Tab-separated table of C-alpha atoms and ligand atoms in Angstrom:
chain	number	residue	atom	x	y	z
N	1	MET	CA	-10.176	21.033	4.472
N	2	SER	CA	-9.622	20.621	8.135
N	3	VAL	CA	-7.054	17.775	9.314
N	4	GLN	CA	-5.554	19.306	12.586
N	5	SER	CA	-2.510	18.216	13.873
N	6	SER	CA	-5.595	17.129	16.597
N	7	THR	CA	-6.923	14.344	14.697
N	8	LEU	CA	-3.169	12.279	13.793
N	9	ALA	CA	-1.867	12.790	17.028
N	10	PRO	CA	-3.842	9.786	18.217
N	11	PHE	CA	-2.198	7.832	15.634
N	12	GLY	CA	1.213	8.699	16.727
N	13	ILE	CA	1.385	10.905	13.157
N	14	ASN	CA	3.075	14.383	12.698
N	15	PRO	CA	1.730	16.557	10.296
N	16	ASP	CA	5.494	17.230	9.395
N	17	THR	CA	7.233	14.137	10.067
N	18	GLY	CA	4.365	11.494	9.384
N	19	PHE	CA	5.249	8.584	11.233
N	20	LEU	CA	8.623	9.237	11.857
N	21	PRO	CA	8.460	10.842	15.767
N	22	ALA	CA	7.783	14.310	15.861
N	23	ARG	CA	11.325	14.942	18.269
N	24	ASP	CA	14.132	13.856	16.856
N	25	PRO	CA	15.288	10.631	18.778
N	26	LEU	CA	17.014	10.447	21.677
N	27	THR	CA	20.912	9.514	21.172
N	28	ARG	CA	21.748	8.809	24.458
N	29	LEU	CA	19.911	6.807	27.601
N	30	PRO	CA	19.773	8.416	31.431
N	31	ALA	CA	22.956	6.795	33.437
N	32	HIS	CA	21.506	4.132	34.585
N	33	PHE	CA	21.158	3.042	31.242
N	34	GLN	CA	24.674	3.297	30.870
N	35	ALA	CA	25.741	0.309	29.917
N	36	TRP	CA	23.249	0.135	26.854
N	37	ASP	CA	24.327	2.693	24.862
N	38	ASP	CA	28.240	2.155	26.235
N	39	LEU	CA	27.260	-1.406	24.858
N	40	GLY	CA	25.557	0.198	21.633
N	41	ALA	CA	29.061	2.184	21.111
N	42	GLN	CA	30.736	-1.020	21.175
N	43	LEU	CA	28.796	-2.968	18.806
N	44	PRO	CA	29.926	-2.610	15.615
N	45	ALA	CA	34.092	-3.487	16.916
N	46	LEU	CA	32.696	-6.058	18.842
N	47	LEU	CA	30.775	-8.086	16.220
N	48	LEU	CA	34.157	-7.551	13.905
N	49	ALA	CA	36.073	-8.907	16.734
N	50	SER	CA	33.389	-11.961	17.198
N	51	GLN	CA	33.022	-10.799	20.635
N	52	ALA	CA	29.285	-9.370	20.352
N	53	ARG	CA	27.834	-12.460	21.709
N	54	ALA	CA	30.278	-12.817	24.597
N	55	ALA	CA	29.745	-9.242	25.454
N	56	ILE	CA	25.780	-9.131	25.500
N	57	ALA	CA	26.187	-12.235	28.091
N	58	ARG	CA	27.651	-10.147	30.464
N	59	MET	CA	25.505	-7.390	30.458
N	60	PRO	CA	23.956	-6.523	33.654
N	61	GLU	CA	19.751	-7.447	34.109
N	62	LEU	CA	18.511	-3.236	34.485
N	63	GLU	CA	14.913	-2.406	34.708
N	64	ILE	CA	12.774	-0.747	32.275
N	65	GLU	CA	10.175	0.616	34.709
N	66	ARG	CA	12.832	3.441	35.491
N	67	LEU	CA	12.776	4.482	31.587
N	68	GLU	CA	10.855	7.562	31.731
N	69	GLY	CA	8.145	9.049	28.214
N	70	GLU	CA	7.948	7.276	24.993
N	71	ALA	CA	11.342	8.752	23.736
N	72	GLU	CA	13.301	6.429	26.154
N	73	ARG	CA	10.971	3.231	25.711
N	74	GLU	CA	12.050	4.413	21.974
N	75	ARG	CA	15.901	4.488	22.363
N	76	ALA	CA	15.954	1.164	25.168
N	77	LEU	CA	14.240	-0.360	22.326
N	78	LEU	CA	16.610	-0.372	19.413
N	79	LEU	CA	19.775	-0.371	21.643
N	80	LEU	CA	17.825	-4.169	22.710
N	81	SER	CA	16.166	-5.155	19.735
N	82	THR	CA	19.901	-4.751	17.745
N	83	PHE	CA	21.438	-7.092	20.547
N	84	VAL	CA	19.415	-9.415	20.042
N	85	SER	CA	19.750	-9.755	16.277
N	86	ALA	CA	23.507	-9.104	17.180
N	87	TYR	CA	23.503	-12.529	19.797
N	88	VAL	CA	21.892	-14.528	17.231
N	89	TRP	CA	23.646	-13.504	14.406
N	90	GLY	CA	26.793	-12.382	15.013
N	91	VAL	CA	29.317	-15.548	14.976
N	92	PRO	CA	28.234	-18.094	11.834
N	93	LYS	CA	26.201	-20.250	14.703
N	94	PRO	CA	23.008	-18.994	15.400
N	95	ALA	CA	22.378	-18.495	18.722
N	96	GLU	CA	18.833	-20.769	19.920
N	97	ARG	CA	18.569	-19.145	23.640
N	98	ILE	CA	18.491	-15.110	24.434
N	99	PRO	CA	20.893	-14.821	27.650
N	100	ARG	CA	18.376	-13.542	30.726
N	101	PRO	CA	19.869	-9.954	31.175
N	102	LEU	CA	19.191	-9.014	27.319
N	103	ALA	CA	16.020	-11.478	27.084
N	104	VAL	CA	13.600	-10.384	30.333
N	105	PRO	CA	14.182	-6.619	29.555
N	106	LEU	CA	13.733	-6.756	25.665
N	107	CYS	CA	10.055	-9.354	25.994
N	108	ARG	CA	9.122	-7.084	28.810
N	109	LEU	CA	9.709	-3.603	27.020
N	110	ALA	CA	8.541	-4.671	23.750
N	111	GLU	CA	5.607	-5.932	25.258
N	112	GLN	CA	4.694	-2.679	27.124
N	113	MET	CA	5.125	-0.830	23.373
N	114	GLY	CA	3.197	-3.422	21.660
N	115	ARG	CA	5.998	-4.527	19.110
N	116	LYS	CA	8.309	-7.771	18.859
N	117	PRO	CA	11.487	-8.621	21.120
N	118	ILE	CA	13.549	-8.731	17.207
N	119	ILE	CA	14.972	-6.325	14.973
N	120	HIS	CA	11.839	-4.096	13.527
N	121	HIS	CA	11.006	-1.154	11.070
N	122	ALA	CA	9.773	1.342	13.685
N	123	ALA	CA	13.090	0.536	16.216
N	124	ASN	CA	15.628	0.365	13.266
N	125	VAL	CA	14.450	2.910	10.790
N	126	LEU	CA	11.890	5.646	12.749
N	127	ASN	CA	13.898	6.162	16.052
N	128	ASN	CA	17.517	5.499	14.160
N	129	TRP	CA	19.094	8.747	13.098
N	130	ARG	CA	19.639	12.456	14.359
N	131	ARG	CA	20.124	15.212	12.383
N	132	LEU	CA	24.159	16.416	11.714
N	133	ASP	CA	22.662	19.921	12.173
N	134	SER	CA	19.364	20.373	13.756
N	135	ALA	CA	18.690	23.728	12.837
N	136	ARG	CA	17.843	22.522	8.856
N	137	PRO	CA	15.511	19.720	7.881
N	138	ILE	CA	15.802	16.250	8.369
N	139	ARG	CA	16.742	15.384	4.864
N	140	LEU	CA	19.789	12.637	3.938
N	141	ASP	CA	22.527	15.434	4.055
N	142	ASN	CA	21.707	15.852	6.852
N	143	LEU	CA	21.203	12.706	8.759
N	144	ALA	CA	23.238	10.161	10.533
N	145	LEU	CA	22.233	6.456	12.218
N	146	LEU	CA	22.434	6.299	15.589
N	147	GLN	CA	22.954	2.589	15.877
N	148	GLY	CA	24.152	0.282	13.387
N	149	PHE	CA	25.586	-3.545	13.363
N	150	LEU	CA	29.140	-3.184	11.646
N	151	THR	CA	27.933	0.201	10.378
N	152	SER	CA	29.723	0.151	7.448
N	153	SER	CA	28.586	3.613	5.414
N	154	ASP	CA	26.246	1.191	2.820
N	155	GLU	CA	24.547	0.063	6.148
N	156	ALA	CA	23.861	3.268	7.205
N	157	TRP	CA	22.668	4.667	3.716
N	158	PHE	CA	19.880	1.892	3.821
N	159	ILE	CA	18.454	2.563	6.625
N	160	LEU	CA	18.754	6.634	5.982
N	161	VAL	CA	17.158	6.342	2.574
N	162	THR	CA	14.588	4.206	4.649
N	163	VAL	CA	14.010	7.461	6.805
N	164	GLU	CA	14.526	9.513	3.491
N	165	VAL	CA	11.247	7.952	1.815
N	166	GLU	CA	9.491	7.942	5.243
N	167	LYS	CA	9.711	11.600	5.747
N	168	ALA	CA	9.023	12.027	2.043
N	169	GLY	CA	5.269	10.722	2.662
N	170	ALA	CA	5.086	12.756	5.951
N	171	SER	CA	2.115	14.739	4.543
N	172	ALA	CA	0.995	11.571	3.027
N	173	PRO	CA	-1.752	10.656	6.097
N	174	THR	CA	-2.980	14.007	6.643
N	175	GLU	CA	-3.540	14.091	2.389
N	176	LEU	CA	-5.040	10.525	2.740
N	177	LEU	CA	-6.988	11.908	5.545
N	178	ARG	CA	-8.006	14.932	3.318
N	179	ALA	CA	-9.230	12.632	1.107
N	180	GLN	CA	-11.607	10.645	2.524
N	181	GLU	CA	-12.927	13.809	4.077
N	182	ALA	CA	-13.948	15.226	0.628
N	183	ILE	CA	-15.801	12.158	-0.230
N	184	GLU	CA	-17.558	12.099	2.947
N	185	ARG	CA	-18.385	15.903	2.546
N	186	ASN	CA	-19.479	14.394	-1.586
N	187	ASN	CA	-16.683	17.168	-2.733
N	188	ILE	CA	-15.459	15.685	-5.818
N	189	ALA	CA	-12.948	18.931	-6.314
N	190	ALA	CA	-11.283	18.735	-3.248
N	191	LEU	CA	-10.850	14.784	-3.430
N	192	ALA	CA	-9.016	15.553	-7.003
N	193	LYS	CA	-6.625	18.075	-5.636
N	194	SER	CA	-5.893	15.158	-2.689
N	195	LEU	CA	-5.317	12.343	-5.278
N	196	GLU	CA	-3.008	15.135	-7.571
N	197	ARG	CA	-1.087	15.824	-4.465
N	198	LEU	CA	-0.881	12.040	-3.369
N	199	THR	CA	0.426	11.459	-7.258
N	200	ALA	CA	3.240	14.218	-6.264
N	201	ILE	CA	4.371	12.490	-2.322
N	202	ILE	CA	4.340	9.180	-3.976
N	203	GLY	CA	6.656	10.302	-6.749
N	204	ARG	CA	8.895	12.457	-4.185
N	205	MET	CA	9.080	8.985	-2.065
N	206	GLU	CA	10.050	6.992	-5.075
N	207	ALA	CA	12.961	9.596	-5.942
N	208	ALA	CA	14.214	8.714	-2.338
N	209	LEU	CA	14.196	4.808	-2.618
N	210	ARG	CA	16.248	5.756	-5.997
N	211	ARG	CA	18.353	7.259	-4.415
N	212	MET	CA	19.619	3.580	-2.621
N	213	TYR	CA	22.121	3.028	-5.313
N	214	GLU	CA	23.857	5.930	-4.586
N	215	GLN	CA	25.684	4.657	-1.813
N	216	CYS	CA	24.305	0.944	-0.725
N	217	ASP	CA	26.209	-1.934	-2.825
N	218	PRO	CA	24.606	-4.437	-3.125
N	219	TYR	CA	27.153	-7.176	-2.857
N	220	ILE	CA	27.721	-5.072	0.649
N	221	PHE	CA	24.425	-4.897	1.619
N	222	TYR	CA	23.253	-8.326	0.815
N	223	HIS	CA	26.691	-10.079	2.621
N	224	ARG	CA	27.256	-7.687	5.589
N	225	VAL	CA	24.229	-5.608	6.023
N	226	ARG	CA	20.649	-7.668	5.423
N	227	PRO	CA	22.024	-10.885	7.191
N	228	PHE	CA	21.865	-8.826	10.679
N	229	PHE	CA	17.790	-8.388	9.731
N	230	ALA	CA	16.741	-11.736	9.030
N	231	SER	CA	14.218	-13.767	10.730
N	232	TRP	CA	15.104	-16.340	13.150
N	233	ASN	CA	15.142	-19.706	12.236
N	234	PRO	CA	12.616	-22.326	12.666
N	235	PRO	CA	11.302	-22.967	15.042
N	236	GLY	CA	12.361	-19.411	16.899
N	237	VAL	CA	14.570	-18.803	19.420
N	238	ILE	CA	14.161	-19.003	23.294
N	239	TYR	CA	13.926	-15.835	25.525
N	240	GLU	CA	15.182	-17.179	28.559
N	241	GLY	CA	13.211	-16.165	32.002
N	242	VAL	CA	10.549	-15.287	29.867
N	243	SER	CA	9.297	-18.782	28.317
N	244	GLU	CA	10.718	-22.187	27.605
N	245	ARG	CA	9.191	-21.849	24.346
N	246	PRO	CA	10.808	-21.254	21.372
N	247	GLN	CA	9.064	-18.229	19.691
N	248	MET	CA	9.494	-17.259	16.346
N	249	TYR	CA	9.768	-13.126	14.621
N	250	ALA	CA	10.191	-12.728	11.093
N	251	GLY	CA	13.147	-10.097	10.815
N	252	GLY	CA	13.368	-6.110	9.878
N	253	SER	CA	11.765	-5.099	6.574
N	254	ALA	CA	10.290	-1.787	5.672
N	255	GLY	CA	6.885	-3.901	5.011
N	256	GLN	CA	6.711	-3.476	8.684
N	257	SER	CA	5.808	0.298	7.430
N	258	ALA	CA	2.691	1.569	8.478
N	259	LEU	CA	3.223	4.780	4.779
N	260	VAL	CA	2.241	1.976	2.214
N	261	GLN	CA	0.275	0.036	3.712
N	262	SER	CA	-1.312	3.142	4.236
N	263	LEU	CA	-1.457	4.324	0.933
N	264	ASP	CA	-3.072	0.839	0.021
N	265	ALA	CA	-5.902	1.097	2.547
N	266	ALA	CA	-6.697	5.110	1.393
N	267	LEU	CA	-6.505	4.341	-2.435
N	268	SER	CA	-8.649	1.012	-2.321
N	269	VAL	CA	-5.981	-1.188	-3.263
N	270	ARG	CA	-6.106	-4.559	-2.163
N	271	HIS	CA	-3.929	-7.394	-1.267
N	272	GLU	CA	-6.048	-10.621	-0.533
N	273	SER	CA	-4.309	-13.176	-2.833
N	274	ALA	CA	-2.527	-16.132	-1.442
N	275	ALA	CA	0.673	-15.026	-2.176
N	276	SER	CA	0.126	-10.999	-0.450
N	277	ARG	CA	-2.059	-11.421	2.575
N	278	PRO	CA	-0.458	-13.001	4.617
N	279	PHE	CA	2.610	-11.257	4.937
N	280	ILE	CA	1.338	-7.983	4.713
N	281	HIS	CA	-1.368	-8.150	7.239
N	282	GLU	CA	1.561	-10.043	9.941
N	283	MET	CA	3.741	-7.430	9.163
N	284	ARG	CA	1.126	-4.795	10.731
N	285	ALA	CA	2.056	-6.921	14.208
N	286	TYR	CA	5.253	-4.750	14.125
N	287	MET	CA	3.594	-1.535	13.716
N	288	PRO	CA	3.766	0.834	17.140
N	289	PRO	CA	0.122	-0.262	17.392
N	290	ALA	CA	-1.018	3.742	17.217
N	291	HIS	CA	-0.029	3.644	13.364
N	292	ARG	CA	-1.449	-0.463	12.592
N	293	ARG	CA	-4.617	1.574	14.260
N	294	PHE	CA	-4.702	4.058	11.509
N	295	VAL	CA	-4.048	1.803	8.762
N	296	GLU	CA	-7.154	0.141	9.909
N	297	THR	CA	-9.332	2.929	10.182
N	298	LEU	CA	-8.736	4.477	6.520
N	299	GLU	CA	-9.456	0.837	5.800
N	300	ARG	CA	-12.951	0.916	7.552
N	301	GLY	CA	-13.373	4.455	5.587
N	302	PRO	CA	-15.590	5.219	2.343
N	303	ASP	CA	-14.212	3.276	-1.048
N	304	LEU	CA	-12.593	5.821	-2.453
N	305	ARG	CA	-12.419	4.069	-6.144
N	306	ALA	CA	-16.247	2.579	-5.552
N	307	TYR	CA	-16.057	6.958	-5.760
N	308	VAL	CA	-14.477	7.539	-8.567
N	309	ILE	CA	-16.745	5.106	-10.698
N	310	ALA	CA	-19.993	6.286	-9.166
N	311	HIS	CA	-18.266	9.501	-10.246
N	312	GLU	CA	-17.837	8.832	-13.664
N	313	THR	CA	-19.654	10.341	-15.839
N	314	ASN	CA	-20.360	13.740	-13.935
N	315	ALA	CA	-16.725	13.782	-12.387
N	316	PRO	CA	-14.458	12.304	-15.104
N	317	GLN	CA	-11.249	14.231	-14.377
N	318	LEU	CA	-11.460	12.312	-10.623
N	319	LEU	CA	-10.582	8.885	-12.478
N	320	ASP	CA	-7.943	10.616	-14.462
N	321	ARG	CA	-6.543	11.429	-10.643
N	322	TYR	CA	-7.141	7.928	-9.382
N	323	ASN	CA	-5.349	6.853	-12.087
N	324	ALA	CA	-2.372	9.143	-11.770
N	325	CYS	CA	-1.935	8.098	-8.385
N	326	ILE	CA	-2.337	4.480	-8.568
N	327	GLY	CA	0.357	4.858	-11.591
N	328	ALA	CA	2.225	6.367	-9.394
N	329	LEU	CA	2.275	3.586	-6.318
N	330	ASP	CA	2.840	1.159	-9.546
N	331	GLN	CA	6.204	3.025	-10.501
N	332	PHE	CA	7.396	2.959	-6.617
N	333	ARG	CA	6.497	-0.585	-6.478
N	334	TYR	CA	8.625	-1.688	-9.487
N	335	LEU	CA	11.227	0.184	-8.995
N	336	HIS	CA	11.208	-1.393	-5.452
N	337	LEU	CA	10.612	-4.714	-7.113
N	338	LYS	CA	13.990	-3.996	-9.350
N	339	ILE	CA	15.923	-3.175	-6.346
N	340	ALA	CA	15.169	-6.278	-4.278
N	341	VAL	CA	16.048	-8.698	-7.272
N	342	GLU	CA	19.318	-6.286	-7.726
N	343	TYR	CA	20.560	-6.554	-3.923
N	344	ILE	CA	18.970	-9.413	-3.052
N	345	SER	CA	17.838	-12.434	-5.692
N	346	GLN	CA	21.184	-11.437	-8.047
N	347	GLN	CA	23.525	-11.781	-5.220
N	348	ALA	CA	22.798	-14.436	-3.763
N	349	PRO	CA	24.699	-18.161	-4.297
N	350	PRO	CA	22.977	-20.713	-6.536
N	351	GLY	CA	19.760	-22.390	-4.914
N	352	ALA	CA	19.862	-19.890	-2.353
N	353	GLU	CA	17.838	-17.059	-4.553
N	354	GLY	CA	14.946	-15.077	-3.194
N	355	LYS	CA	13.974	-15.094	0.728
N	356	GLY	CA	13.673	-11.398	1.623
N	357	THR	CA	15.010	-11.016	5.153
N	358	GLY	CA	10.249	-10.989	6.321
N	359	GLY	CA	10.980	-14.649	5.259
N	360	THR	CA	8.164	-14.082	1.831
N	361	ASP	CA	9.930	-15.586	-1.382
N	362	LEU	CA	10.251	-12.158	-2.578
N	363	ARG	CA	9.859	-12.349	-6.383
N	364	ALA	CA	6.085	-13.571	-5.785
N	365	PHE	CA	5.470	-11.647	-3.462
N	366	LEU	CA	6.272	-8.337	-4.451
N	367	GLY	CA	5.337	-9.207	-7.662
N	368	ALA	CA	1.883	-10.076	-7.077
N	369	VAL	CA	1.589	-6.861	-4.551
N	370	LYS	CA	2.858	-4.712	-7.378
N	371	LYS	CA	0.348	-6.656	-9.722
N	372	GLU	CA	-2.521	-6.042	-7.693
N	373	THR	CA	-2.171	-2.050	-7.068
N	374	ARG	CA	-1.775	-1.933	-11.069
N	375	ALA	CA	-4.959	-4.209	-11.476
N	376	ARG	CA	-7.284	-1.023	-9.668
N	377	ARG	CA	-6.155	1.312	-12.349
N	378	LEU	CA	-9.479	1.723	-14.149
N	379	PRO	CA	-10.528	1.448	-17.777
N	380	SER	CA	-10.637	4.969	-18.909
N	381	GLU	CA	-9.896	5.833	-23.041
N	382	ARG	CA	-8.558	9.364	-21.825
N	383	THR	CA	-5.696	7.824	-19.585
N	384	PRO	CA	-2.841	6.298	-21.745
T	1	LIG	C1	18.135	-2.223	-0.365
T	1	LIG	C2	16.696	-1.676	-0.548
T	1	LIG	C3	15.696	-2.468	-0.230
T	1	LIG	C4	15.616	-3.608	-0.546
T	1	LIG	C5	16.934	-5.564	-1.141
T	1	LIG	C6	14.012	-4.749	0.041
T	1	LIG	C7	14.045	-5.666	-0.534
T	1	LIG	C8	12.154	-6.242	0.474
T	1	LIG	C9	11.905	-7.418	0.256
T	1	LIG	C10	12.679	-8.716	0.033
T	1	LIG	C11	10.715	-7.904	0.823
T	1	LIG	C12	9.681	-8.432	0.409
T	1	LIG	C13	9.060	-9.088	1.889
T	1	LIG	C14	10.662	-9.778	2.751
T	1	LIG	O1	10.378	-10.664	2.594
T	1	LIG	O2	11.232	-8.846	3.509
T	1	LIG	C15	10.202	-6.094	1.088
T	1	LIG	C16	9.073	-5.467	0.904
T	1	LIG	C17	9.082	-4.187	1.416
T	1	LIG	N1	9.292	-2.900	1.445
T	1	LIG	FE1	11.662	-3.413	0.903
T	1	LIG	N2	13.356	-3.239	0.364
T	1	LIG	C18	14.546	-2.231	0.672
T	1	LIG	C19	14.221	-0.620	0.740
T	1	LIG	C20	12.513	-0.426	0.813
T	1	LIG	C21	12.812	0.900	1.487
T	1	LIG	C22	13.542	1.833	1.480
T	1	LIG	C23	11.335	0.808	1.494
T	1	LIG	C24	10.593	2.170	1.754
T	1	LIG	C25	9.585	2.528	2.271
T	1	LIG	C26	10.848	-0.220	1.355
T	1	LIG	C27	9.644	-0.899	1.383
T	1	LIG	C28	8.982	-1.915	1.341
T	1	LIG	C29	7.244	-2.357	1.793
T	1	LIG	C30	6.138	-1.065	1.627
T	1	LIG	C31	7.389	-3.539	1.711
T	1	LIG	C32	6.020	-4.725	1.364
T	1	LIG	C33	5.308	-5.186	0.446
T	1	LIG	C34	5.031	-3.663	-0.302
T	1	LIG	O3	3.994	-3.037	-0.175
T	1	LIG	O4	5.544	-3.626	-1.621
T	1	LIG	N3	11.530	-1.495	0.873
T	1	LIG	N4	11.231	-5.857	0.309
């Protein structure tokens, strides 16, 4: 089937790298922005010495108009959104006001890019890696983190494993479009093939996620990594020079990844319960607008599950392939829920159990999302 790069390009997707940028993220900005690059390099030491807030407050106010092209804007948003979360959470008493030299460029840039002025998946994962050897592939054994907070190896691993999951799913967008095209052309064999490939892709995403255990320790994650990814405390923070009204934003979460939401959209997995729908939909506002449009485009496409049901008699193999795919997504979510419980619920002091960085009651939310995935399996005597 003929899904071309030109079909994916308007959605900011590359056939080889998926939702990761087609070109490796920039490691530096032009000279005018040196103060931001320097602050980024110093940030771990400044945080350790409890000096990050003061250093950020002294930042010069630079003009984002001098940023040229998407890659420079992405690097600037990575730095500024890291600074704002470091500013708020860098000392025990969270800040309630963001100083103007950070607030103004951050809010203007985030608005220009259709994003939010807080740490988020697209900045902190999709655009936060470099290859150790540019001749070798984007793979965990060839990746380093560009910008972190305390930058422990556990923190780097947490982000880089998420990059690895995105890379494992890089061909999913192409395959999802192929599946929809196959339905539109009533090509059962092509649809069956796509479902088979998608099952393998989701399996590789699960294998990548499982690698979290290798070098990200749950205790370190909970106490030293996760705090910087938190949502603002209600009623939000004031971005000085932008508005005197507090702005409330959710913290960083891979729930903001368009990859898993695209799989749901095309595989007819719907999250419509009170426990799941609000967060899933809210997270779309944190995706790059082109990625969000991709999820919505898939959602408006043909209903794959209904097509499988309609062809149950003349093409029973489709039902098995569909169930295998849903089974793989269910397995991915089973592992993810297990990780969330081990890395958050089991690390939390009694009474504080269970909130994700995106602010959900994690067992209720992740449990519902998983249940809604499993519920899409179709009854079949031949499916175990
Ligand atoms: C230590 C590792 C991880 C932990 C503790 C964790 C925890 C959580 C929690 C608590 C949520 C609920 C939303 C919130 O309040 O933030 C969530 C959502 C989500 N996370 Fe993770 N997560 C981890 C790694 C990952 C990775 C590597 C991915 C891969 C892309 C991922 C994908 C998702 C997705 C897609 C959601 C939305 C729910 C869904 O669609 O299933 N997470 N995560």
